[in-house]
């Protein structure tokens, strides 16, 4: 780079010097030649005027004598012409030459009476006098010889000047190239990541100003890079100290960073620049990251094949640079504990069913017996039967909840119209309202077709309607309806009771959560119906929520996807 700059600068200097010297020489030669010729013309003009003053057109002998004497004195040929252009006398040419020279014609018509021309290596000057024209002709050989000597001297002087200037140009070009070379070296060091590089130029010219600006920029870059490295080390230490595995990918799906936890749990080596699919083979992790990359939306999932016998909760989110980051939280122990809890509840509930059935059967037998039983004993037996029945319902709900929460729970999706689901729910639960003063009515249903398991949805409608009848009986009626939305159908169960306070809405679907514990126990509820309904709806790929205000009743709403707007729900969606 330095050599190229030096060559360019040196050749530029030499070219400029050569062109400048050549132009100067040519200009000087032209000026000197014009000056000498002008001086010769003036000298001839003055001598011609002197001869014209002394000349007498009517005395040929005197004209001949003046012509010869004038040539001797002036060193130039002298010729006298008449006003008609005829030669009157000449120091060399014979008289009577018919041709009239142009300088003579010019002198006759010019205001100053002077004519001048140049031909055949001679300078001719004519001056008009009284009745005649005097012309002097001088050779230009002297001027040409002088110019030859001047041209030779100029060439020698120019060569010496160019040689000296070339050496100076070489020195200046080398110095400039060296300064530029230091800047190039500085730029290469900065590009290589060495932010301690400096140009260190003195205060000389604009290049020095550029160098000082580059040094200041490098200093700021070094400080910023050091601060960035410190923050990156802190961030790396923080992420490495996490219990969660973290992996980041670029827009092309290549790994850009991962913490030590991710490198430890991945079955294959995790290297920067490697495609994510080569390091992690779990489909749920890849699907979450792909959604974050392509749709720029966060996505969560559950991965079971990242590491043997380990379960991870995956959360992927897009990053501002176009990539994505995924966090894998190990929930193996939580899943194991939850599975043990479900198994325990299922086993306990199953074991309680037989003794509870026996207790209920024996108590019912005693109550139906006609033998004389004291009133207080009959009252005790009724209480025992009531609580045994309540425990039986509780065990059944626990078994149902354990079933829908288990990983083996599946729904059998079939296309069915929304109006059919609403009609069947009202039809199947009509017997429940016969002994109460609450009416079960339809609020209207659309004919859209949804994907649903009819048996499972009967349980959902049953739990929601039973809940509405228990806690909204003061409203005297319960409405069941369905309406088509954008890509799904929204089903509703509405009561007109006292409503639910806003502080309870977020927890209403939790297990055993009760808004009014005393009234719930009196009504015989188990506190599991809404939790069961929530899990069944989620297994269908829908959502469930409640809208309520105190004194205005409550409306439970859940959605199911349209059969025409979605493909069959995959197993990962059907299972919880």
Coordinates of C-alpha atoms in Angstrom, one line a residue:
X1 CA 0.0 0.0 0.0
X2 CA 2.8 2.4 0.9
X3 CA 4.7 1.6 -2.3
X4 CA 1.7 2.3 -4.4
X5 CA 1.1 5.6 -2.7
X6 CA 4.7 6.6 -3.0
X7 CA 4.8 5.7 -6.7
X8 CA 1.6 7.6 -7.3
X9 CA 2.8 10.7 -5.4
X10 CA 6.3 10.6 -6.9
X11 CA 5.0 10.2 -10.5
X12 CA 2.4 12.9 -9.9
X13 CA 5.1 15.3 -8.7
X14 CA 7.5 14.5 -11.6
X15 CA 4.7 14.8 -14.1
X16 CA 3.7 18.2 -12.8
X17 CA 7.3 19.4 -12.7
X18 CA 7.9 18.2 -16.3
X19 CA 4.8 19.8 -17.6
X20 CA 5.4 23.0 -15.7
X21 CA 9.0 23.2 -16.9
X22 CA 8.0 22.5 -20.5
X23 CA 5.3 25.1 -20.5
X24 CA 7.7 27.6 -18.9
X25 CA 10.4 27.0 -21.5
X26 CA 8.0 27.3 -24.4
X27 CA 6.5 30.4 -23.0
X28 CA 9.9 32.0 -22.3
X29 CA 11.1 31.1 -25.8
X30 CA 8.0 32.7 -27.3
X31 CA 8.3 35.9 -25.2
X32 CA 12.0 36.3 -26.0
X33 CA 11.5 35.7 -29.7
X34 CA 8.7 38.2 -29.9
X35 CA 10.7 40.7 -27.9
X36 CA 13.8 40.5 -30.1
X37 CA 11.7 40.7 -33.3
X38 CA 9.8 43.7 -31.9
X39 CA 13.0 45.4 -31.0
X40 CA 14.4 44.8 -34.5
X41 CA 11.1 46.1 -36.1
X42 CA 11.3 49.3 -34.0
X43 CA 14.9 49.8 -34.9
X44 CA 14.2 49.4 -38.6
X45 CA 11.2 51.7 -38.4
X46 CA 13.2 54.5 -36.9
X47 CA 15.9 54.2 -39.5
X48 CA 13.4 54.1 -42.3
X49 CA 11.8 57.3 -41.0
X50 CA 15.2 59.0 -41.0
X51 CA 15.8 58.0 -44.6
X52 CA 12.3 59.0 -45.6
X53 CA 12.9 62.5 -44.2
X54 CA 16.1 63.0 -46.2
X55 CA 14.9 61.4 -49.4
X56 CA 13.8 63.3 -52.6
X57 CA 11.6 61.4 -55.0
X58 CA 12.8 63.5 -57.9
X59 CA 16.5 62.9 -57.4
X60 CA 17.3 59.2 -58.3
X61 CA 21.0 59.7 -57.7
X62 CA 20.4 60.9 -54.2
X63 CA 18.0 58.0 -53.5
X64 CA 20.6 55.6 -54.8
X65 CA 23.2 57.1 -52.6
X66 CA 20.9 57.1 -49.5
X67 CA 20.0 53.5 -50.2
X68 CA 23.6 52.3 -50.3
X69 CA 24.6 54.5 -47.3
X70 CA 21.5 53.4 -45.4
X71 CA 22.3 49.7 -45.9
X72 CA 25.8 50.3 -44.7
X73 CA 24.6 52.2 -41.6
X74 CA 21.5 50.1 -40.7
X75 CA 22.9 46.7 -41.7
X76 CA 19.7 46.1 -43.7
X77 CA 18.7 46.3 -47.4
X78 CA 17.1 49.7 -48.3
X79 CA 14.6 50.2 -51.1
X80 CA 12.7 53.3 -52.1
X81 CA 9.2 52.9 -53.7
X82 CA 7.1 55.4 -55.3
X83 CA 3.4 56.0 -54.4
X84 CA 2.5 53.8 -57.3
X85 CA 4.6 50.9 -55.9
X86 CA 7.4 51.3 -58.4
X87 CA 11.0 50.8 -57.1
X88 CA 12.8 54.2 -57.3
X89 CA 16.1 53.1 -55.8
X90 CA 17.5 50.0 -54.0
X91 CA 20.7 49.1 -52.3
X92 CA 20.7 45.8 -54.1
X93 CA 17.7 45.1 -56.3
X94 CA 17.4 46.7 -59.8
X95 CA 14.9 49.5 -60.5
X96 CA 11.7 48.7 -62.3
X97 CA 10.5 45.6 -60.4
X98 CA 6.8 45.5 -61.2
X99 CA 5.7 43.7 -57.9
X100 CA 4.5 45.8 -55.0
X101 CA 5.3 44.1 -51.7
X102 CA 2.5 43.8 -49.0
X103 CA 4.4 45.8 -46.5
X104 CA 4.6 48.8 -49.0
X105 CA 0.9 48.5 -49.7
X106 CA 0.2 48.4 -45.9
X107 CA 2.3 51.5 -45.3
X108 CA 0.5 53.4 -48.1
X109 CA -2.9 52.8 -46.5
X110 CA -2.1 52.6 -42.8
X111 CA -2.9 55.5 -40.6
X112 CA 0.7 55.7 -39.2
X113 CA 2.2 55.1 -42.5
X114 CA 4.1 51.9 -41.4
X115 CA 3.8 48.4 -42.8
X116 CA 5.5 45.2 -41.7
X117 CA 5.8 41.6 -42.9
X118 CA 8.0 38.6 -42.5
X119 CA 8.9 36.1 -45.3
X120 CA 11.8 34.0 -46.5
X121 CA 13.7 34.6 -43.2
X122 CA 13.6 38.3 -43.6
X123 CA 11.8 41.1 -41.7
X124 CA 10.4 43.8 -43.9
X125 CA 9.5 47.3 -42.5
X126 CA 8.1 50.0 -44.8
X127 CA 7.5 53.7 -43.8
X128 CA 5.6 56.2 -46.0
X129 CA 7.3 59.6 -46.6
X130 CA 6.8 62.6 -48.9
X131 CA 6.0 61.1 -52.3
X132 CA 7.7 57.8 -51.6
X133 CA 7.9 54.7 -49.3
X134 CA 11.2 53.6 -47.7
X135 CA 11.5 49.8 -47.0
X136 CA 14.2 48.2 -44.9
X137 CA 14.8 44.4 -45.0
X138 CA 16.8 42.7 -42.2
X139 CA 17.7 39.0 -41.8
X140 CA 16.2 37.0 -38.9
X141 CA 19.1 34.6 -38.7
X142 CA 20.6 36.5 -35.8
X143 CA 17.4 36.2 -33.8
X144 CA 17.1 32.5 -34.6
X145 CA 20.8 31.9 -33.6
X146 CA 20.1 33.7 -30.3
X147 CA 17.0 31.6 -29.7
X148 CA 18.9 28.4 -30.4
X149 CA 21.5 29.4 -27.7
X150 CA 18.7 30.4 -25.4
X151 CA 16.8 27.1 -26.0
X152 CA 19.9 25.1 -25.2
X153 CA 20.6 27.0 -22.0
X154 CA 16.9 26.6 -21.0
X155 CA 17.0 22.9 -21.6
X156 CA 20.1 22.5 -19.4
X157 CA 18.8 24.7 -16.7
X158 CA 15.4 22.9 -16.8
X159 CA 17.0 19.5 -16.6
X160 CA 19.0 20.6 -13.5
X161 CA 15.8 22.1 -12.0
X162 CA 13.8 18.9 -12.7
X163 CA 16.5 16.7 -11.2
X164 CA 16.6 18.8 -8.0
X165 CA 12.8 19.0 -7.9
X166 CA 12.6 15.2 -8.5
X167 CA 14.8 14.5 -5.5
X168 CA 12.6 16.8 -3.4
X169 CA 9.5 15.2 -4.8
X170 CA 10.8 11.8 -3.9
X171 CA 11.5 12.9 -0.4
X172 CA 8.1 14.5 0.1
X173 CA 6.3 11.5 -1.6
X174 CA 8.2 9.1 0.7
X175 CA 7.3 11.1 3.7
X176 CA 3.6 11.4 2.8
X177 CA 3.5 7.7 1.9
X178 CA 5.0 6.8 5.2
X179 CA 2.5 8.9 7.1
X180 CA -0.3 7.3 5.2
X181 CA 1.2 3.9 5.8
X182 CA 1.1 4.5 9.6
X183 CA -2.6 5.4 9.2
X184 CA -3.2 2.1 7.2
X185 CA -1.3 0.1 9.8
X186 CA -3.5 1.8 12.5
X187 CA -6.6 0.9 10.6
X188 CA -5.6 -2.7 10.2
X189 CA -4.8 -3.1 13.9
X190 CA -8.2 -1.6 14.8
X191 CA -9.9 -4.0 12.3
X192 CA -8.1 -6.9 14.0
X193 CA -9.4 -5.8 17.4
X194 CA -6.4 -4.1 18.7
X195 CA -8.0 -0.9 20.1
X196 CA -4.7 0.2 21.8
X197 CA -3.3 1.2 18.3
X198 CA -2.5 4.9 17.8
X199 CA -1.1 6.9 14.9
X200 CA 0.7 9.5 17.1
X201 CA 1.2 12.3 14.5
X202 CA 2.5 15.8 15.3
X203 CA 0.6 19.0 14.6
X204 CA 1.7 19.6 11.0
X205 CA -1.2 19.6 8.5
X206 CA -4.6 18.1 7.7
X207 CA -3.3 14.6 7.7
X208 CA -2.2 15.2 11.3
X209 CA -5.7 16.4 12.1
X210 CA -7.1 13.2 10.6
X211 CA -4.6 11.2 12.7
X212 CA -5.5 12.9 15.9
X213 CA -9.2 12.4 15.2
X214 CA -8.5 8.7 14.5
X215 CA -6.6 8.4 17.8
X216 CA -9.4 10.0 19.7
X217 CA -11.9 7.6 18.0
X218 CA -9.7 4.6 18.9
X219 CA -9.5 5.7 22.5
X220 CA -13.3 6.0 22.7
X221 CA -13.6 2.6 21.0
X222 CA -11.2 1.0 23.4
X223 CA -13.1 2.4 26.4
X224 CA -16.4 1.3 25.0
X225 CA -15.1 -2.1 24.0
X226 CA -13.6 -2.7 27.5
X227 CA -16.9 -1.7 29.1
X228 CA -18.8 -4.0 26.7
X229 CA -16.4 -6.9 27.5
X230 CA -16.9 -6.3 31.2
X231 CA -20.7 -6.3 30.8
X232 CA -20.5 -9.4 28.5
X233 CA -18.3 -11.2 31.1
X234 CA -20.8 -10.3 33.8
X235 CA -23.7 -11.5 31.7
X236 CA -21.9 -14.7 30.8
X237 CA -21.2 -15.3 34.5
X238 CA -24.8 -14.6 35.3
X239 CA -26.2 -16.9 32.7
X240 CA -23.7 -19.6 33.5
X241 CA -24.8 -19.4 37.2
X242 CA -28.4 -20.0 36.2
X243 CA -30.0 -23.4 36.7
X244 CA -31.8 -23.0 33.3
X245 CA -30.2 -23.8 30.0
X246 CA -30.0 -20.9 27.6
X247 CA -29.2 -21.0 23.9
X248 CA -29.3 -18.1 21.4
X249 CA -29.4 -18.5 17.6
X250 CA -28.9 -16.0 14.7
X251 CA -31.5 -15.3 12.0
X252 CA -30.2 -18.3 10.0
X253 CA -30.8 -20.7 12.9
X254 CA -27.1 -21.1 13.8
X255 CA -26.0 -21.1 17.4
X256 CA -24.5 -17.8 18.5
X257 CA -24.2 -18.5 22.2
X258 CA -25.0 -21.0 24.9
X259 CA -24.4 -21.2 28.6
X260 CA -22.6 -24.1 30.4
X261 CA -25.9 -25.7 31.5
X262 CA -26.9 -26.1 27.9
X263 CA -23.6 -27.5 26.9
X264 CA -23.8 -30.0 29.7
X265 CA -27.3 -31.3 29.1
X266 CA -27.1 -31.4 25.2
X267 CA -26.5 -34.9 23.9
X268 CA -24.3 -33.5 21.1
X269 CA -21.5 -30.9 21.2
X270 CA -22.8 -27.3 21.2
X271 CA -20.5 -25.1 19.1
X272 CA -20.9 -21.5 18.0
X273 CA -21.9 -21.3 14.4
X274 CA -23.4 -24.8 14.3
X275 CA -26.9 -25.3 13.2
X276 CA -29.3 -25.7 16.1
X277 CA -30.8 -28.9 14.6
X278 CA -27.4 -30.6 14.8
X279 CA -27.1 -29.9 18.5
X280 CA -30.7 -30.3 19.7
X281 CA -32.9 -32.9 18.2
X282 CA -36.0 -32.3 20.3
X283 CA -38.9 -31.3 18.0
X284 CA -40.6 -29.1 20.6
X285 CA -37.4 -27.0 21.1
X286 CA -36.9 -26.6 17.3
X287 CA -40.6 -25.7 16.8
X288 CA -40.5 -23.0 19.5
X289 CA -37.3 -21.5 18.1
X290 CA -38.7 -21.6 14.6
X291 CA -41.8 -19.8 15.6
X292 CA -39.7 -17.1 17.4
X293 CA -37.5 -16.7 14.3
X294 CA -40.1 -16.7 11.6
X295 CA -43.2 -15.3 13.2
X296 CA -41.4 -13.1 15.7
X297 CA -43.7 -14.3 18.5
X298 CA -42.8 -15.9 21.8
X299 CA -43.7 -19.6 22.2
X300 CA -43.7 -22.1 25.0
X301 CA -43.6 -25.9 25.0
X302 CA -42.5 -29.0 26.9
X303 CA -39.4 -31.0 25.7
X304 CA -38.9 -34.6 26.7
X305 CA -36.1 -35.7 24.4
X306 CA -33.4 -33.1 25.0
X307 CA -31.7 -35.3 27.6
X308 CA -32.6 -38.9 28.7
X309 CA -35.3 -39.1 31.4
X310 CA -35.5 -35.3 31.7
X311 CA -38.4 -33.0 31.0
X312 CA -37.8 -29.3 30.2
X313 CA -40.2 -26.4 29.9
X314 CA -39.1 -24.4 26.8
X315 CA -39.7 -20.7 26.4
X316 CA -38.4 -19.1 23.1
X317 CA -38.6 -15.4 22.2
X318 CA -37.3 -13.3 19.3
X319 CA -34.3 -11.0 19.8
X320 CA -34.0 -7.5 18.3
X321 CA -31.2 -8.5 15.9
X322 CA -33.5 -11.0 14.1
X323 CA -32.4 -14.1 16.0
X324 CA -34.0 -15.9 18.9
X325 CA -33.2 -17.1 22.4
X326 CA -34.6 -20.2 24.1
X327 CA -34.6 -21.0 27.8
X328 CA -35.0 -24.6 29.0
X329 CA -36.1 -25.0 32.6
X330 CA -35.7 -28.5 34.1
X331 CA -39.1 -29.5 35.4
X332 CA -38.3 -33.2 35.8
X333 CA -38.7 -33.2 39.6
X334 CA -41.8 -31.0 39.4
X335 CA -43.3 -33.4 36.8
X336 CA -42.4 -36.4 38.9
X337 CA -43.9 -34.8 42.0
X338 CA -47.0 -33.8 40.1
X339 CA -47.3 -37.3 38.6
X340 CA -46.8 -38.8 42.1
X341 CA -49.5 -36.5 43.4
X342 CA -51.9 -37.4 40.7
X343 CA -51.2 -41.1 41.2
X344 CA -51.6 -40.7 45.0
X345 CA -54.9 -38.9 44.5
X346 CA -56.1 -41.5 42.0
X347 CA -55.1 -44.4 44.2
X348 CA -56.5 -42.9 47.4
X349 CA -59.7 -42.0 45.6
X350 CA -60.0 -45.5 44.2
X351 CA -59.3 -47.1 47.6
X352 CA -61.9 -44.9 49.3
X353 CA -64.7 -45.8 46.8
X354 CA -65.2 -49.3 48.1
X355 CA -65.5 -48.4 51.9
X356 CA -67.6 -45.4 51.1
X357 CA -69.9 -47.4 48.9
X358 CA -70.2 -49.9 51.8
X359 CA -70.9 -47.2 54.3
X360 CA -73.6 -45.6 52.1
X361 CA -75.2 -49.0 51.5
X362 CA -75.3 -50.0 55.1
X363 CA -76.7 -46.6 56.2
X364 CA -79.3 -46.7 53.5
X365 CA -80.3 -50.2 54.6
X366 CA -80.6 -49.1 58.2
X367 CA -82.7 -46.0 57.2
X368 CA -85.0 -48.1 55.0
X369 CA -85.5 -50.7 57.8
X370 CA -88.9 -50.5 59.4
X371 CA -87.7 -51.5 62.8
X372 CA -88.0 -48.9 65.6
X373 CA -85.0 -46.6 65.4
X374 CA -84.9 -43.6 67.8
X375 CA -85.3 -40.3 66.0
X376 CA -81.9 -39.0 67.1
X377 CA -80.2 -42.2 65.8
X378 CA -82.0 -41.8 62.4
X379 CA -80.8 -38.2 62.3
X380 CA -77.2 -39.4 62.9
X381 CA -77.6 -42.0 60.2
X382 CA -78.9 -39.4 57.7
X383 CA -75.9 -37.2 58.5
X384 CA -73.5 -40.1 58.0
X385 CA -75.2 -40.9 54.6
X386 CA -75.0 -37.3 53.5
X387 CA -71.3 -37.0 54.2
X388 CA -70.6 -40.4 52.8
X389 CA -72.3 -39.3 49.6
X390 CA -70.3 -36.1 49.6
X391 CA -67.1 -38.0 50.0
X392 CA -68.1 -40.3 47.2
X393 CA -68.7 -37.4 44.9
X394 CA -65.3 -36.0 46.0
X395 CA -63.5 -39.2 45.2
X396 CA -65.2 -39.3 41.8
X397 CA -64.2 -35.8 41.0
X398 CA -60.7 -36.5 42.2
X399 CA -60.5 -39.4 39.9
X400 CA -61.9 -37.4 37.0
X401 CA -59.4 -34.6 37.7
X402 CA -56.5 -37.0 38.0
X403 CA -57.6 -38.5 34.7
X404 CA -57.7 -35.2 32.7
X405 CA -54.5 -34.0 34.2
X406 CA -52.6 -37.2 33.4
X407 CA -50.4 -37.4 30.3
X408 CA -52.5 -40.3 29.0
X409 CA -55.7 -38.3 28.8
X410 CA -57.0 -37.9 25.2
X411 CA -60.1 -36.5 23.7
X412 CA -61.8 -38.1 20.7
X413 CA -62.4 -35.2 18.4
X414 CA -65.3 -35.4 15.9
X415 CA -67.0 -32.7 13.9
X416 CA -70.2 -31.7 15.6
X417 CA -72.5 -28.6 15.3
X418 CA -72.6 -26.1 18.1
X419 CA -76.4 -26.2 18.3
X420 CA -76.3 -29.9 18.8
X421 CA -73.9 -29.6 21.7
X422 CA -76.1 -26.9 23.4
X423 CA -79.3 -28.9 22.8
X424 CA -77.8 -32.1 24.2
X425 CA -76.5 -30.3 27.2
X426 CA -79.9 -28.9 28.0
X427 CA -81.6 -32.2 27.3
X428 CA -79.3 -34.3 29.4
X429 CA -79.4 -31.9 32.4
X430 CA -83.1 -31.2 32.4
X431 CA -83.6 -33.8 35.2
X432 CA -81.3 -31.9 37.4
X433 CA -83.6 -28.8 37.5
X434 CA -86.9 -30.6 38.0
X435 CA -86.6 -30.5 41.7
X436 CA -85.5 -26.8 41.8
X437 CA -87.2 -23.6 40.9
X438 CA -84.4 -22.7 38.4
X439 CA -85.2 -22.9 34.7
X440 CA -82.6 -24.1 32.1
X441 CA -83.0 -22.3 28.8
X442 CA -81.3 -21.8 25.5
X443 CA -79.8 -18.4 24.7
X444 CA -79.5 -19.4 21.0
X445 CA -76.8 -21.3 19.2
X446 CA -75.1 -21.1 15.8
X447 CA -75.0 -24.0 13.4
X448 CA -71.2 -23.8 13.0
X449 CA -69.3 -27.1 13.2
X450 CA -66.6 -27.6 15.8
X451 CA -64.1 -30.3 16.7
X452 CA -65.2 -31.8 20.0
X453 CA -65.5 -34.9 22.2
X454 CA -69.2 -35.0 23.0
X455 CA -68.9 -37.1 26.1
X456 CA -66.2 -34.8 27.5
X457 CA -68.1 -31.6 26.7
X458 CA -71.2 -33.1 28.4
X459 CA -69.1 -33.2 31.6
X460 CA -68.0 -29.6 31.0
X461 CA -71.6 -28.3 30.5
X462 CA -72.7 -30.4 33.4
X463 CA -70.1 -28.9 35.8
X464 CA -70.8 -25.3 34.6
X465 CA -74.6 -25.7 34.7
X466 CA -74.5 -27.3 38.1
X467 CA -72.2 -24.6 39.4
X468 CA -74.6 -21.9 38.0
X469 CA -77.7 -23.6 39.6
X470 CA -76.0 -23.8 43.0
X471 CA -74.7 -20.3 43.2
X472 CA -77.1 -18.5 40.9
X473 CA -80.4 -20.0 42.0
X474 CA -81.6 -16.6 43.2
X475 CA -81.7 -15.5 39.5
X476 CA -84.3 -18.3 38.8
X477 CA -82.8 -19.2 35.4
X478 CA -79.7 -20.4 33.6
X479 CA -79.0 -19.6 29.9
X480 CA -76.8 -21.8 27.6
X481 CA -75.8 -20.5 24.2
X482 CA -73.1 -20.5 21.5
X483 CA -72.0 -17.9 18.9
X484 CA -69.5 -18.1 16.1
X485 CA -66.4 -15.9 16.3
X486 CA -63.3 -15.5 14.1
X487 CA -62.1 -19.1 13.7
X488 CA -63.8 -20.5 16.7
X489 CA -67.2 -20.9 18.5
X490 CA -67.7 -19.4 21.9
X491 CA -70.1 -21.2 24.3
X492 CA -71.6 -19.5 27.3
X493 CA -73.4 -20.6 30.6
X494 CA -75.0 -17.6 32.2
X495 CA -76.7 -17.3 35.6
X496 CA -78.4 -14.2 37.2
X497 CA -77.3 -14.8 40.8
X498 CA -75.3 -12.6 43.1
X499 CA -72.2 -12.7 40.9
X500 CA -68.5 -13.1 41.7
X501 CA -66.2 -10.5 43.1
X502 CA -63.3 -9.4 40.9
X503 CA -60.7 -10.6 43.4
X504 CA -61.9 -14.2 42.8
X505 CA -61.9 -14.2 39.0
X506 CA -58.3 -15.1 38.5
X507 CA -58.5 -18.1 40.9
X508 CA -61.9 -19.4 40.2
X509 CA -60.6 -22.4 38.2
X510 CA -58.1 -23.6 40.8
X511 CA -58.6 -26.9 42.6
X512 CA -60.7 -26.6 45.8
X513 CA -61.0 -22.8 45.5
X514 CA -64.2 -21.5 46.9
X515 CA -65.7 -18.0 46.6
X516 CA -68.0 -18.6 49.7
X517 CA -66.7 -21.6 51.6
X518 CA -69.6 -21.8 54.0
X519 CA -72.2 -21.8 51.2
X520 CA -70.2 -24.2 49.1
X521 CA -70.1 -26.8 51.8
X522 CA -73.9 -26.4 52.4
X523 CA -74.5 -26.9 48.7
X524 CA -72.4 -30.1 48.7
X525 CA -69.9 -28.9 46.1
X526 CA -66.4 -30.5 45.9
X527 CA -64.5 -27.5 44.5
X528 CA -63.2 -29.5 41.6
X529 CA -65.8 -29.1 38.9
X530 CA -64.4 -25.9 37.3
X531 CA -60.9 -27.2 37.4
X532 CA -62.0 -30.4 35.5
X533 CA -63.9 -28.2 33.0
X534 CA -60.8 -26.1 32.4
X535 CA -58.6 -29.1 31.7
X536 CA -61.1 -30.6 29.3
X537 CA -61.5 -27.4 27.4
X538 CA -57.7 -27.0 27.2
X539 CA -57.4 -30.5 25.9
X540 CA -59.7 -29.4 23.0
X541 CA -57.3 -26.6 22.2
X542 CA -59.7 -24.0 23.6
X543 CA -59.8 -21.4 26.4
X544 CA -62.1 -20.8 29.3
X545 CA -62.8 -17.7 31.4
X546 CA -65.5 -16.1 33.5
X547 CA -67.1 -12.6 33.3
X548 CA -68.9 -11.3 36.4
X549 CA -69.8 -8.3 38.5
X550 CA -71.3 -8.4 42.0
X551 CA -75.1 -8.3 41.8
X552 CA -75.2 -9.0 38.0
X553 CA -74.7 -12.7 37.8
X554 CA -71.8 -14.6 36.2
X555 CA -71.1 -15.9 32.7
X556 CA -68.7 -18.8 32.1
X557 CA -67.3 -18.7 28.5
X558 CA -65.2 -21.3 26.7
X559 CA -64.1 -21.6 23.1
X560 CA -63.7 -24.5 20.6
X561 CA -62.0 -24.3 17.2
X562 CA -64.1 -24.5 14.1
X563 CA -63.7 -27.8 12.2
X564 CA -63.2 -25.8 8.9
X565 CA -60.6 -23.5 10.3
X566 CA -58.2 -26.0 11.8
X567 CA -56.7 -29.4 11.2
X568 CA -57.2 -32.3 13.8
X569 CA -55.6 -31.4 17.0
X570 CA -52.2 -33.2 17.3
X571 CA -51.4 -35.5 20.2
X572 CA -49.2 -32.8 21.9
X573 CA -52.3 -30.6 22.1
X574 CA -54.7 -33.2 23.1
X575 CA -52.6 -34.3 26.1
X576 CA -51.9 -32.1 29.1

